[in-house]
Coordinates of C-alpha atoms in Angstrom, one line a residue:
M363 CA 96.7 -183.5 39.9
K364 CA 94.6 -185.3 37.0
H365 CA 96.6 -183.2 34.4
I366 CA 99.7 -183.6 35.0
E367 CA 98.9 -187.8 35.3
F368 CA 97.0 -188.0 31.9
L369 CA 99.9 -186.4 30.2
S370 CA 102.5 -187.6 31.5
S371 CA 101.0 -191.1 31.0
D372 CA 102.5 -194.0 29.1
E373 CA 99.5 -193.7 26.7
L374 CA 100.7 -190.7 25.5
A375 CA 104.6 -192.1 24.8
G376 CA 106.6 -188.8 25.6
R377 CA 104.2 -186.6 23.5
K378 CA 106.4 -186.2 20.4
P379 CA 105.2 -183.5 18.0
L380 CA 102.7 -185.2 16.1
S381 CA 102.7 -188.8 17.5
S382 CA 99.2 -190.2 18.4
G383 CA 100.4 -189.7 21.8
S384 CA 101.0 -185.6 21.1
L385 CA 97.4 -185.8 19.2
E386 CA 96.0 -187.2 22.3
A387 CA 97.7 -184.5 24.6
R388 CA 96.1 -181.5 22.3
K389 CA 92.6 -182.8 22.2
Y390 CA 92.6 -183.0 26.3
I391 CA 93.7 -179.5 26.2
L392 CA 91.9 -178.0 24.5
N393 CA 88.6 -179.9 25.4
E394 CA 89.8 -178.4 29.2
L395 CA 90.6 -175.2 27.7
T396 CA 87.5 -174.3 25.4
G397 CA 85.2 -175.6 28.3
Y398 CA 85.8 -173.1 30.0
E399 CA 84.0 -169.7 30.9
N400 CA 84.2 -166.5 28.7
V401 CA 87.2 -168.0 26.5
Q402 CA 87.7 -166.7 23.0
A403 CA 89.5 -168.3 20.2
L404 CA 92.1 -165.9 18.1
Y405 CA 92.7 -168.9 16.0
P406 CA 90.5 -171.2 13.9
D407 CA 89.3 -174.0 16.2
F408 CA 91.7 -172.4 19.2
I409 CA 94.5 -173.7 17.2
Q410 CA 97.6 -171.9 15.4
R411 CA 98.9 -174.5 12.8
F412 CA 102.7 -174.7 11.9
S413 CA 105.2 -176.4 9.9
F414 CA 109.0 -176.4 10.5
V415 CA 111.7 -179.1 9.1
S416 CA 113.6 -180.5 12.3
G417 CA 117.6 -179.4 12.6
R418 CA 118.2 -183.3 14.0
D419 CA 116.4 -185.5 11.5
L420 CA 115.2 -182.7 8.3
K421 CA 112.1 -183.7 8.8
N422 CA 109.4 -181.7 7.8
Y423 CA 106.8 -181.5 10.6
E424 CA 103.5 -179.9 9.4
D425 CA 100.9 -178.9 11.3
A426 CA 102.1 -179.1 14.8
A427 CA 99.9 -177.0 16.6
N428 CA 99.9 -174.0 19.6
L429 CA 96.8 -174.3 21.6
V430 CA 95.2 -170.7 22.4
A431 CA 92.8 -170.1 24.7
F432 CA 92.0 -165.8 24.9
I433 CA 90.1 -164.4 27.9
P434 CA 89.6 -160.2 27.9
G435 CA 90.7 -158.3 30.4
S436 CA 88.6 -156.0 32.1
S437 CA 90.0 -152.8 31.4
S438 CA 93.1 -152.8 29.7
R439 CA 94.2 -153.3 26.0
K440 CA 97.8 -155.2 27.1
V441 CA 98.1 -158.8 27.0
I442 CA 99.8 -160.8 29.4
V443 CA 100.5 -164.2 27.2
V444 CA 100.9 -167.4 29.5
T445 CA 103.0 -170.3 27.7
A446 CA 103.9 -173.8 28.7
H447 CA 104.9 -176.8 26.5
Y448 CA 102.9 -179.8 25.9
D449 CA 105.6 -181.8 23.8
H450 CA 108.2 -183.9 25.0
V451 CA 110.9 -186.2 23.3
G452 CA 109.0 -189.4 22.8
I453 CA 110.3 -192.5 22.9
G454 CA 114.3 -192.8 23.0
R455 CA 117.1 -195.0 24.6
P456 CA 115.8 -197.3 27.3
D457 CA 117.6 -196.9 31.1
A458 CA 119.4 -199.3 32.8
A459 CA 115.6 -200.4 33.9
G460 CA 114.5 -201.4 30.1
D461 CA 112.2 -197.9 29.9
S462 CA 112.4 -195.9 26.9
I463 CA 109.3 -193.8 27.0
Y464 CA 110.4 -190.2 28.3
N465 CA 107.4 -189.5 29.7
G466 CA 108.2 -185.7 30.8
A467 CA 106.4 -185.2 33.7
D468 CA 108.5 -182.3 35.1
D469 CA 109.2 -181.2 31.9
N470 CA 106.9 -179.8 31.0
A471 CA 103.6 -181.9 31.8
S472 CA 103.6 -179.9 34.8
G473 CA 103.9 -176.4 33.2
T474 CA 100.9 -177.3 30.7
A475 CA 98.6 -178.5 33.7
A476 CA 99.6 -175.4 35.9
L477 CA 98.5 -173.9 32.7
M478 CA 95.2 -175.4 32.3
A479 CA 94.6 -174.6 36.2
I480 CA 95.1 -171.6 36.0
S481 CA 93.7 -170.1 32.9
E482 CA 90.4 -171.8 34.5
Y483 CA 91.2 -169.3 37.5
F484 CA 90.7 -166.6 35.6
S485 CA 88.0 -167.6 33.3
K486 CA 85.8 -167.2 36.8
N487 CA 87.9 -164.0 37.8
R488 CA 88.3 -161.4 35.3
P489 CA 92.2 -160.3 34.7
Y490 CA 92.3 -156.2 34.8
H491 CA 94.9 -157.2 31.5
S492 CA 93.7 -159.3 28.8
M493 CA 94.8 -162.7 28.9
M494 CA 96.5 -165.3 26.5
F495 CA 97.0 -168.8 27.6
V496 CA 99.1 -170.8 25.1
A497 CA 100.0 -174.7 25.1
L498 CA 103.0 -174.5 23.0
D499 CA 104.7 -177.4 20.5
A500 CA 107.6 -178.6 19.7
E501 CA 110.1 -176.8 22.5
E502 CA 112.2 -179.4 22.6
M503 CA 112.8 -179.4 19.1
G504 CA 114.3 -175.3 19.3
L505 CA 111.5 -173.2 20.9
R506 CA 109.5 -173.7 16.8
G507 CA 106.3 -173.1 18.7
A508 CA 107.0 -169.9 20.3
K509 CA 108.6 -168.6 18.0
A510 CA 105.6 -169.7 15.3
L511 CA 103.3 -167.7 18.2
V512 CA 105.6 -164.7 17.9
E513 CA 105.9 -164.6 14.1
D514 CA 102.1 -164.6 13.5
F515 CA 101.1 -163.1 16.8
P516 CA 97.6 -161.6 16.0
Y517 CA 98.1 -158.4 17.7
P518 CA 100.9 -155.9 17.2
L519 CA 104.3 -157.6 19.4
D520 CA 104.3 -153.9 21.7
Q521 CA 100.7 -154.7 22.9
I522 CA 102.1 -157.3 25.1
L523 CA 102.6 -156.7 28.5
L524 CA 104.6 -159.2 29.0
N525 CA 105.3 -163.3 29.0
V526 CA 104.2 -165.1 31.8
N527 CA 106.1 -168.9 31.0
M528 CA 106.2 -171.8 32.9
D529 CA 109.0 -174.9 32.5
M530 CA 109.6 -177.7 34.9
L531 CA 107.4 -176.8 38.2
S532 CA 106.5 -180.4 40.2
R533 CA 109.7 -181.3 42.3
S534 CA 112.5 -179.3 44.2
D535 CA 114.2 -180.7 46.7
K536 CA 115.1 -177.5 48.4
N537 CA 111.9 -176.5 48.5
E538 CA 112.8 -173.5 45.7
L539 CA 110.7 -172.2 42.5
Y540 CA 112.9 -169.5 40.5
A541 CA 111.7 -166.6 38.6
S542 CA 113.8 -166.0 36.0
G543 CA 114.2 -162.5 33.4
T544 CA 113.8 -159.8 36.2
S545 CA 117.7 -158.7 35.5
H546 CA 116.0 -158.1 32.1
N547 CA 113.0 -156.7 33.4
P548 CA 114.0 -154.8 36.9
Q549 CA 110.4 -153.3 36.6
F550 CA 108.9 -156.6 38.1
K551 CA 111.0 -157.3 40.5
S552 CA 109.5 -155.5 43.7
I553 CA 106.3 -156.6 42.4
L554 CA 107.5 -160.6 42.6
E555 CA 109.2 -159.8 46.0
K556 CA 106.2 -158.1 47.5
A557 CA 103.9 -161.7 46.3
S558 CA 106.3 -163.9 47.5
V559 CA 106.8 -162.6 50.9
G560 CA 107.2 -165.8 53.2
S561 CA 106.3 -168.0 50.5
N562 CA 106.2 -171.8 50.4
P563 CA 107.9 -173.0 48.4
T564 CA 111.2 -170.0 48.4
L565 CA 110.4 -167.9 45.0
R566 CA 114.1 -167.2 44.0
L567 CA 114.9 -164.8 41.7
G568 CA 118.1 -165.2 39.2
H569 CA 119.3 -167.8 36.7
D570 CA 119.4 -164.1 34.2
T571 CA 122.9 -163.2 34.3
P572 CA 124.4 -162.8 31.3
G573 CA 127.8 -164.3 30.1
T574 CA 126.8 -167.0 32.7
G575 CA 126.4 -169.6 30.4
R576 CA 123.6 -172.6 31.1
D577 CA 123.3 -170.9 34.7
D578 CA 121.2 -168.2 32.5
W579 CA 118.1 -169.2 31.7
T580 CA 117.2 -166.4 29.4
K581 CA 116.5 -168.7 26.3
S582 CA 116.2 -171.7 28.0
S583 CA 112.9 -172.0 27.2
D584 CA 109.9 -171.3 24.9
H585 CA 110.8 -167.1 26.9
G586 CA 113.7 -167.0 24.6
A587 CA 111.2 -166.2 21.2
F588 CA 109.9 -163.7 23.1
F589 CA 113.3 -162.1 24.7
E590 CA 114.3 -162.0 20.7
K591 CA 111.3 -160.1 20.0
K592 CA 112.4 -157.4 22.9
V593 CA 108.9 -158.7 24.5
P594 CA 109.7 -158.8 28.6
H595 CA 109.1 -162.0 30.4
I596 CA 109.5 -163.6 33.8
Y597 CA 110.6 -167.8 33.6
F598 CA 108.9 -169.4 36.1
G599 CA 111.0 -173.3 36.9
V600 CA 112.6 -175.7 38.9
E601 CA 116.3 -176.5 38.6
D602 CA 117.4 -179.5 36.7
H603 CA 117.2 -182.6 38.6
E604 CA 118.6 -186.0 38.4
D605 CA 115.9 -187.3 36.4
Y606 CA 116.0 -184.4 33.7
H607 CA 115.5 -185.5 30.1
K608 CA 115.1 -189.4 31.3
P609 CA 112.6 -192.4 31.2
S610 CA 112.4 -191.7 35.0
D611 CA 110.9 -188.2 34.8
E612 CA 107.6 -190.0 35.6
F613 CA 104.7 -189.2 37.4
E614 CA 105.7 -191.2 40.5
N615 CA 108.2 -188.9 40.6
I616 CA 107.3 -185.5 40.9
Q617 CA 106.7 -184.1 44.4
P618 CA 103.0 -183.3 45.0
E619 CA 103.1 -181.1 47.4
F620 CA 105.3 -178.9 45.8
Y621 CA 103.9 -178.9 43.0
I622 CA 100.7 -178.0 44.3
N623 CA 101.7 -175.0 46.3
A624 CA 104.3 -174.3 43.0
V625 CA 101.3 -173.5 41.3
N626 CA 99.6 -171.6 43.5
L627 CA 102.6 -169.6 43.9
V628 CA 102.7 -168.8 40.0
L629 CA 98.9 -167.7 40.8
K630 CA 99.4 -165.1 43.2
C631 CA 102.6 -163.4 41.1
I632 CA 100.3 -164.0 37.8
L633 CA 97.8 -161.9 40.2
A634 CA 100.5 -159.2 41.6
L635 CA 101.8 -158.5 38.1
D636 CA 98.4 -158.1 36.4
S637 CA 97.3 -155.8 39.5
E638 CA 100.2 -153.4 40.0
M639 CA 101.4 -153.2 36.6
A640 CA 97.2 -151.8 35.8
G641 CA 97.4 -148.5 34.0
Q642 CA 100.4 -149.4 31.7
G643 CA 99.5 -148.8 27.6
N644 CA 95.8 -148.3 26.4
V645 CA 93.2 -148.5 28.4
E646 CA 89.6 -148.8 26.7

């Protein structure tokens, strides 16, 4: 809760890539990730830097930053890549109340805070497979950070067991969390179903049927860059709500009980995937 409150504060002004708020978020996340036990760097100072030209304003963004922490697995050379984007859209058109800061509490301070909490857990409870925890930059500008990651990955891409992506976890009036991707990756379906029996919130599988337009989330967030490279994925998120991409997506509007339960459910699913997929691929 502390993480999501800070990341979605007015002080960070919506975390647009390379803004002062983004740099503050970057410093905060790095301080957390690098302070955990048994965490290793795969890039200099835990930062994978990249540059891109925005398709909207044709501005050149230099030294955008993915923040990468690695925890070696106990037995497998395969890697589970856990991702969440820490950027949002910054300052934009004011709403009726005159608020122009797009804080992005649910989108995606919620996923980033979950990333830190889950990485802290695995730093103390060594996983079977190695795990890479990546706070991605510039998702809102076209999955730029995720695309940079898969283009400059420190291992062959076929060493990735799966990508677990988290984007919007902190509110659902239906008390539902979705795991999207099992239609493309049916090997994960029974694992997730078993792990989520009787769960609170309810875990729904879906939003991944080809040809269903906006209802198909297969390329809707950073996991899309992995999908394009034929890397299996599971995407955890909630359905859109009334504050989606509005200044009203603020810390005060998240649902704390739902959020904490959702993060614990994601952790439970990752533990199940790590355990049930044991023996897949090369073992040291």
